[in-house]
Coordinates of N, CA and C in Angstrom, one line a residue:
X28 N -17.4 -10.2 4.0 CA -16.7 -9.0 4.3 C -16.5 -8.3 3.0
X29 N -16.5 -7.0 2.8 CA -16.3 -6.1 2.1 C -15.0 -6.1 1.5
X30 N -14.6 -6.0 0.5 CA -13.2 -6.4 -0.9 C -13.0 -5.1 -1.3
X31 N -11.6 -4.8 -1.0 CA -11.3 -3.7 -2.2 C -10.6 -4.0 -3.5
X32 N -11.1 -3.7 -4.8 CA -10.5 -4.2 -5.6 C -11.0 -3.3 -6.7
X33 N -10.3 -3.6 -7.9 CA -10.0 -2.8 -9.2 C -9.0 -1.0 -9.3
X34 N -9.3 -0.6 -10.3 CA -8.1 0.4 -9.6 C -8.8 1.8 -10.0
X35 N -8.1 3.0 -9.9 CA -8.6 4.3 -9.8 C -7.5 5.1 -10.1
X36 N -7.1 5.8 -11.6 CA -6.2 7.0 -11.7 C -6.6 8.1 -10.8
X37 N -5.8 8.2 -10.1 CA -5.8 10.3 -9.3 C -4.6 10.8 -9.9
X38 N -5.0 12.5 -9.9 CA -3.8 13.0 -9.8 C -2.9 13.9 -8.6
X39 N -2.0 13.5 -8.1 CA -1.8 14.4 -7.1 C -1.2 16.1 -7.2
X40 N -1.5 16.9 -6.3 CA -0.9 18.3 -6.6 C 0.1 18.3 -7.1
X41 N 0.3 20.2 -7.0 CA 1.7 20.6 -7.2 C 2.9 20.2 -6.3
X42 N 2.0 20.0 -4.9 CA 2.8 19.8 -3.4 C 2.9 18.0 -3.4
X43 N 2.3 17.6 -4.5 CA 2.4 16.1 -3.7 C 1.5 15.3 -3.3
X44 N 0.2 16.4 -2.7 CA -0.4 15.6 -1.7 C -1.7 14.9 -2.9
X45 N -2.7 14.1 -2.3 CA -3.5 13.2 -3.1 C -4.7 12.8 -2.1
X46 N -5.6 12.1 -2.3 CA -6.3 11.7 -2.1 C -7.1 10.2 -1.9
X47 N -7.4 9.4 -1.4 CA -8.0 7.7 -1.5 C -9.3 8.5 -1.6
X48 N -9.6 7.5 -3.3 CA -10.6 7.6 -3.7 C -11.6 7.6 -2.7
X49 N -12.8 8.2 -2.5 CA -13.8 7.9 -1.5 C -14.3 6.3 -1.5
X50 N -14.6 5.9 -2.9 CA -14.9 4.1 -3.0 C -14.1 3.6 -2.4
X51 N -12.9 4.1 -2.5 CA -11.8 3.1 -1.3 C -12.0 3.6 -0.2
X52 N -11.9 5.1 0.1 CA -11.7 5.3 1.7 C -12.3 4.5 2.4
X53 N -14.0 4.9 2.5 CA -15.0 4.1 3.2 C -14.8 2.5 3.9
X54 N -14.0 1.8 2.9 CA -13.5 0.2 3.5 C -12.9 0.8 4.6
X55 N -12.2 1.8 5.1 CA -11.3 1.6 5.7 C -12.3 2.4 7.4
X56 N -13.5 3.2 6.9 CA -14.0 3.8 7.9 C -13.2 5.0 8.8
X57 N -12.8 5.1 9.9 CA -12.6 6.1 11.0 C -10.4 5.2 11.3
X58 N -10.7 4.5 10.9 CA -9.5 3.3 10.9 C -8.0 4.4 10.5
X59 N -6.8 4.1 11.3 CA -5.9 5.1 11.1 C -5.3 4.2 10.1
X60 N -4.8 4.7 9.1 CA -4.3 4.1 8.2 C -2.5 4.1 8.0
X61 N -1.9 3.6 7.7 CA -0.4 2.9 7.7 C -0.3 2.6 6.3
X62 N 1.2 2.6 5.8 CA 1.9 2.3 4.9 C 3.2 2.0 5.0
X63 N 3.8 1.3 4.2 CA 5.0 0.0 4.1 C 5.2 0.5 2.6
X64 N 6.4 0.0 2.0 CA 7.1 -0.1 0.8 C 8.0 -1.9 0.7
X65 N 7.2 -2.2 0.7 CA 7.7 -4.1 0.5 C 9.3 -3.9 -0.3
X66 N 10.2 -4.7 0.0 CA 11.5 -4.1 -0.5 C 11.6 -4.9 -2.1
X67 N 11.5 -4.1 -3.1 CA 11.9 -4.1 -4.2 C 10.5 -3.9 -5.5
X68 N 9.4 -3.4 -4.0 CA 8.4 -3.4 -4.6 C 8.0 -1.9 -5.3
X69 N 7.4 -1.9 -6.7 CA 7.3 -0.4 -7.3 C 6.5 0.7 -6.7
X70 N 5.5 -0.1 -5.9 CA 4.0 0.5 -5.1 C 4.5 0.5 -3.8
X71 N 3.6 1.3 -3.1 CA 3.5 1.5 -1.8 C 2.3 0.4 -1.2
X72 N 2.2 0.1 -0.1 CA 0.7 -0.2 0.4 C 0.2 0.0 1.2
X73 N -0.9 0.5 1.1 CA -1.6 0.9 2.7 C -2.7 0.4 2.7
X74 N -2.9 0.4 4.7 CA -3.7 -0.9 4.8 C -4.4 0.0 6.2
X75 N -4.9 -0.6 6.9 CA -5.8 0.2 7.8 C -5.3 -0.9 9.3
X76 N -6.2 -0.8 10.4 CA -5.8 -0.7 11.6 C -6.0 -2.2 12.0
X77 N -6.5 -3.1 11.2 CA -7.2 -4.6 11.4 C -6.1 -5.4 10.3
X78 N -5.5 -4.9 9.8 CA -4.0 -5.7 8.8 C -2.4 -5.1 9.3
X79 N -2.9 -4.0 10.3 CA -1.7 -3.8 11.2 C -2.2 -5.2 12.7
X80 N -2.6 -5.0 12.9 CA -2.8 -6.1 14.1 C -2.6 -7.5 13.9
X81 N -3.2 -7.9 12.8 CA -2.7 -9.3 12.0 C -1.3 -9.3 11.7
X82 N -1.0 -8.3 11.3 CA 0.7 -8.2 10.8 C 1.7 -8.4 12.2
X83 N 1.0 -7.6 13.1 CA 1.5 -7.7 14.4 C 1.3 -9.2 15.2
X84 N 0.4 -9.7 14.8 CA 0.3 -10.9 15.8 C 0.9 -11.9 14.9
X85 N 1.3 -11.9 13.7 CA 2.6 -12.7 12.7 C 3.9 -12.7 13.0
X86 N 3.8 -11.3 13.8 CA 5.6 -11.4 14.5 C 5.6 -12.1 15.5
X87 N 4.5 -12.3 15.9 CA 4.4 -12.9 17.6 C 4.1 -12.1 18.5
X88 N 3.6 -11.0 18.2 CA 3.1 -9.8 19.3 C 4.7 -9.9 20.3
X89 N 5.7 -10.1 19.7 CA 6.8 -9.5 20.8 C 6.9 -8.2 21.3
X90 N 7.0 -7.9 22.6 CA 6.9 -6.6 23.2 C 8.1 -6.8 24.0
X91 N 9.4 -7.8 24.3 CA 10.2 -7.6 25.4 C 11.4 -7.3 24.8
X92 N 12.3 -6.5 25.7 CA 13.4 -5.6 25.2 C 14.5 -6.7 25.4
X93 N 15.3 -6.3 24.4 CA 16.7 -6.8 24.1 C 17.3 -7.2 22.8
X94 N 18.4 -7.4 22.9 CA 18.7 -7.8 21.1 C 18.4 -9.0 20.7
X95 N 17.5 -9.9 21.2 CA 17.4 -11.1 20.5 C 17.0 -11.2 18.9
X96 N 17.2 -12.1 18.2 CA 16.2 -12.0 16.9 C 15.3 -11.6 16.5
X97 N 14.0 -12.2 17.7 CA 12.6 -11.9 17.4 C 12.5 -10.0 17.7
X98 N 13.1 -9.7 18.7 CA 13.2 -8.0 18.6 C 14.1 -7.6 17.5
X99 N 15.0 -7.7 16.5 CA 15.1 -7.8 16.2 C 14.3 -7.4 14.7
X100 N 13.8 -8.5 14.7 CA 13.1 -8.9 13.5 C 11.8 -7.2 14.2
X101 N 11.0 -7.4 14.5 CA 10.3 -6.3 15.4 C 10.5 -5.0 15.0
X102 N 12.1 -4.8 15.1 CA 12.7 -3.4 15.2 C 12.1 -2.9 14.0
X103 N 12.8 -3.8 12.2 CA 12.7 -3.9 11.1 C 11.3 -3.8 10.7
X104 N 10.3 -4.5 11.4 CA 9.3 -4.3 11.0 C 8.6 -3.0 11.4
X105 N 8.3 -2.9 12.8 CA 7.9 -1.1 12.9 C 9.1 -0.5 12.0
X106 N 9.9 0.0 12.0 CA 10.9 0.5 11.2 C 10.4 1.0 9.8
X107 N 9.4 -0.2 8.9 CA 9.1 -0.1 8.1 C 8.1 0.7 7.5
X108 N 7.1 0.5 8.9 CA 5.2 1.6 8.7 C 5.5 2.8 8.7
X109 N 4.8 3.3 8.2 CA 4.5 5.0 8.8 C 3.1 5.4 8.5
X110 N 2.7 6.2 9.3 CA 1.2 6.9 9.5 C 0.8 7.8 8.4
X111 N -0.2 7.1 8.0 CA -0.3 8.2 6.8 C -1.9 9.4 7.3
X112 N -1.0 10.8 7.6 CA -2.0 11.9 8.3 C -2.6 12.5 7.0
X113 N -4.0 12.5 6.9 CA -4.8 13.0 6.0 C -4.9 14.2 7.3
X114 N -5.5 15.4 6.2 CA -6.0 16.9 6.6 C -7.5 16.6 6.3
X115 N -7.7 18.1 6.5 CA -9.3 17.9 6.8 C -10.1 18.1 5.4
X116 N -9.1 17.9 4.2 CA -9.8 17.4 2.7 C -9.8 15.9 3.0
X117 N -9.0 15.5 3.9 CA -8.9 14.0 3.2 C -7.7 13.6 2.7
X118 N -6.8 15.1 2.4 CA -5.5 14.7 1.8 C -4.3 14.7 2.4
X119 N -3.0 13.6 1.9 CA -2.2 13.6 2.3 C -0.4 13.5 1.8
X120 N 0.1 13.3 2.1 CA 1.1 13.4 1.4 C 2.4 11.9 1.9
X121 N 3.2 11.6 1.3 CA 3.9 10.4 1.8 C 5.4 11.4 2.3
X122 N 5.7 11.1 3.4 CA 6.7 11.6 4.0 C 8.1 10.6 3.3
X123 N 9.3 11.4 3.2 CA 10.2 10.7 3.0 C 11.1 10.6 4.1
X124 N 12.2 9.7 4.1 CA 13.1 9.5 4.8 C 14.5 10.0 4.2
X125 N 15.4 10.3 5.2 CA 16.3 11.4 4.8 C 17.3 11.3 3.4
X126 N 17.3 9.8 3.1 CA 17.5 9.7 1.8 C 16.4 9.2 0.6
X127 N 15.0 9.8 1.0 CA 13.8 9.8 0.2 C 13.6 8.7 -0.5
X128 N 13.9 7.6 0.3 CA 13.9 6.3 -0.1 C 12.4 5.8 -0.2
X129 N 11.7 6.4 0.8 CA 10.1 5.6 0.9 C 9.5 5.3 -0.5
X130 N 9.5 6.5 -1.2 CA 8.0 6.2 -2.3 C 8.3 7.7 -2.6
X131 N 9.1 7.6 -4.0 CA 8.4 9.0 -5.1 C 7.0 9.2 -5.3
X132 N 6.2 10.0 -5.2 CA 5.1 10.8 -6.0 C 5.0 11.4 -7.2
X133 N 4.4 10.5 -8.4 CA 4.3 11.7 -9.5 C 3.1 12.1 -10.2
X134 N 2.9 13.5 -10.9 CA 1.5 13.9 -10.5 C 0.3 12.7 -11.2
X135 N 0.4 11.7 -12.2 CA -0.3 10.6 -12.3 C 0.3 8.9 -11.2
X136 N -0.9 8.8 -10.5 CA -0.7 8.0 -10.1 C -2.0 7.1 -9.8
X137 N -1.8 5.5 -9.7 CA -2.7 4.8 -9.9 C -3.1 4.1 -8.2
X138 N -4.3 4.1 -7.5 CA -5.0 3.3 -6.2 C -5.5 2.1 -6.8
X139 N -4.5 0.9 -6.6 CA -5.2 -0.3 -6.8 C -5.7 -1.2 -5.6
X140 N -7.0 -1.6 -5.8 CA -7.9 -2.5 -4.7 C -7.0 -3.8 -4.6
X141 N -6.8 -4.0 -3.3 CA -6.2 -5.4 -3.0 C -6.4 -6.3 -1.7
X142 N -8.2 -6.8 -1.9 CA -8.8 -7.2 -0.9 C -8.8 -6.2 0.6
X143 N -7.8 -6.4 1.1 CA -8.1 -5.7 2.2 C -7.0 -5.0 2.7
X144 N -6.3 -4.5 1.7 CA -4.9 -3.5 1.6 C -5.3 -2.3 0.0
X145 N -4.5 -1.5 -0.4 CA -4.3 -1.0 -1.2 C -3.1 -0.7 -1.5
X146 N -2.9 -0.4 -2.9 CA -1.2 -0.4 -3.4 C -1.5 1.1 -3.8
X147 N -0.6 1.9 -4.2 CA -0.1 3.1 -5.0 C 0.6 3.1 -5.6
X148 N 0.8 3.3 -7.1 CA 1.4 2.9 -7.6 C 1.7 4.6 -8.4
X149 N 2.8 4.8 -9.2 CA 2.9 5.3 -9.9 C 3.0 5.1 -11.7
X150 N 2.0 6.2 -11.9 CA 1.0 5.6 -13.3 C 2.3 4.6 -14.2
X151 N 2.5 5.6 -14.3 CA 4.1 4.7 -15.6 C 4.3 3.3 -15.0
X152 N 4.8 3.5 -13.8 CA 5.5 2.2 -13.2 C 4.2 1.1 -13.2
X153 N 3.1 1.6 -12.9 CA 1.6 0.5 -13.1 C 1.9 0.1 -14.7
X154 N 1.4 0.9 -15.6 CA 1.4 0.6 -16.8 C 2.6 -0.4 -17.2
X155 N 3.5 -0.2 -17.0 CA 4.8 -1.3 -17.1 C 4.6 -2.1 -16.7
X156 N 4.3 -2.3 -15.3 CA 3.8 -3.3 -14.6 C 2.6 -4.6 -15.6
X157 N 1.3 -3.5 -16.0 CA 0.4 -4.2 -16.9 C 1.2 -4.9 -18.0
X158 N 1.9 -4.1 -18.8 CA 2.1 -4.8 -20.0 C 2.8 -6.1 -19.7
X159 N 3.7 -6.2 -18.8 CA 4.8 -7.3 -18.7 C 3.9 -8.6 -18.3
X160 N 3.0 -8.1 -17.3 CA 2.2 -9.2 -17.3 C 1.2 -9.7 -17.9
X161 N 0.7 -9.0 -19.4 CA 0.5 -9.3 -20.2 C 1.2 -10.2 -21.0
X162 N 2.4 -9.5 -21.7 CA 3.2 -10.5 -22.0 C 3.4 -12.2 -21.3
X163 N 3.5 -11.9 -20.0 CA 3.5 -12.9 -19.8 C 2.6 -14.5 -19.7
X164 N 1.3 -13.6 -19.4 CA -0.1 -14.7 -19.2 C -0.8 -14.1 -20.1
X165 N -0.6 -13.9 -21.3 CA -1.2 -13.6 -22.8 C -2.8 -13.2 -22.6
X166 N -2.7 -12.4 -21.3 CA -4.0 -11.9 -20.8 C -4.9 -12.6 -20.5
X167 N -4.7 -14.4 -20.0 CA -5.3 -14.8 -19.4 C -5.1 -14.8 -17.9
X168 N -6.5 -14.9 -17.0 CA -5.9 -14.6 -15.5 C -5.9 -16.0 -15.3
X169 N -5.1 -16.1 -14.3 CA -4.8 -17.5 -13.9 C -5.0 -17.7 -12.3
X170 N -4.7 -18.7 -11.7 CA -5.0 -19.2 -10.3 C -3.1 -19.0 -9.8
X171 N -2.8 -19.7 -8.4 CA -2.4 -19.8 -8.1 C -1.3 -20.9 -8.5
X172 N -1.6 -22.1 -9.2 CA -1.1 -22.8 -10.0 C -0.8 -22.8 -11.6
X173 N -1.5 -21.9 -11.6 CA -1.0 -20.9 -12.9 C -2.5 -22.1 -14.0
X174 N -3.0 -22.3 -13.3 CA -4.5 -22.6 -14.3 C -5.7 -21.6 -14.6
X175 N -6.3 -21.6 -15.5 CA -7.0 -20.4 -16.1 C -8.1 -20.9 -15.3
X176 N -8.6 -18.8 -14.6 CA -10.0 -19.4 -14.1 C -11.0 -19.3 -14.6
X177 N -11.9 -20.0 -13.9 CA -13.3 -20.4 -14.8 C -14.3 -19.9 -14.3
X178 N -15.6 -19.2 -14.6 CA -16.6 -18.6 -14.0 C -17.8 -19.4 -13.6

């Protein structure tokens, strides 16, 4: 299966609105696409209509009404997505919530590839991002157990 990965400076308008790279678009095809703000995370991510379903069948595909936990939990999660409506460039813009908590836009911003999601990132907050983790893994990449990988 097809990988989205590495990344792509855009800049977005005067209004906001921007664009997914066409290298990225295409993974995603005719697919409605969705976005989340992971809580404490600097990026946004959007993901297409086959990592909403998976996401969905991780809650348990609960569909029955009442306040139990698992609706609950449910509520929180839709709560979280929103539809991201491209126009007939292609472009779009991130809606905020009434205290415009979703996701600032500033006119540099960075689309990073992430297998089968994408982040948005804004350029500064990426760049920060880079150096710290430089600092940290002295620019080696590492695995999951923090061992350097080998080709």
């Amino acid at each position: 299966m097809k990988s989205l990965f590495g990344n792509i400076n855009i800049q977005a308008d005067e209004r906001g609105r921007m664009r997914i790279p066409s290298s990225f678009r295409e993974y995603f095809g005719d697919s409605e696409l969705y976005c989340t703000r992971i809580n404490g995370a600097k990026c946004l991510t959007i993901f297409g209509q086959d990592v909403m379903d998976k996401l969905f069948a991780q809650m348990g595909g609960q569909t029955e009404i009442g306040e139990t936990e698992n609706y609950c939990r449910m509520r929180d999660f839709l709560d979280s997505i929103h539809t991201i409506s491209e126009d007939k460039q292609k472009r779009f813009t991130i809606s905020q919530d009434d205290d415009g908590s979703i996701f600032e836009v500033e006119r540099n911003m960075v689309f990073v590839g992430m297998f089968n999601k994408l982040e948005l990132w804004r350029k500064s907050d990426y760049d920060e991002y880079k150096a710290a983790r430089k600092k940290t893994t002295g620019g080696v990449m590492t695995n999951s157990e923090g061992k350097a990988l080998t080709w």
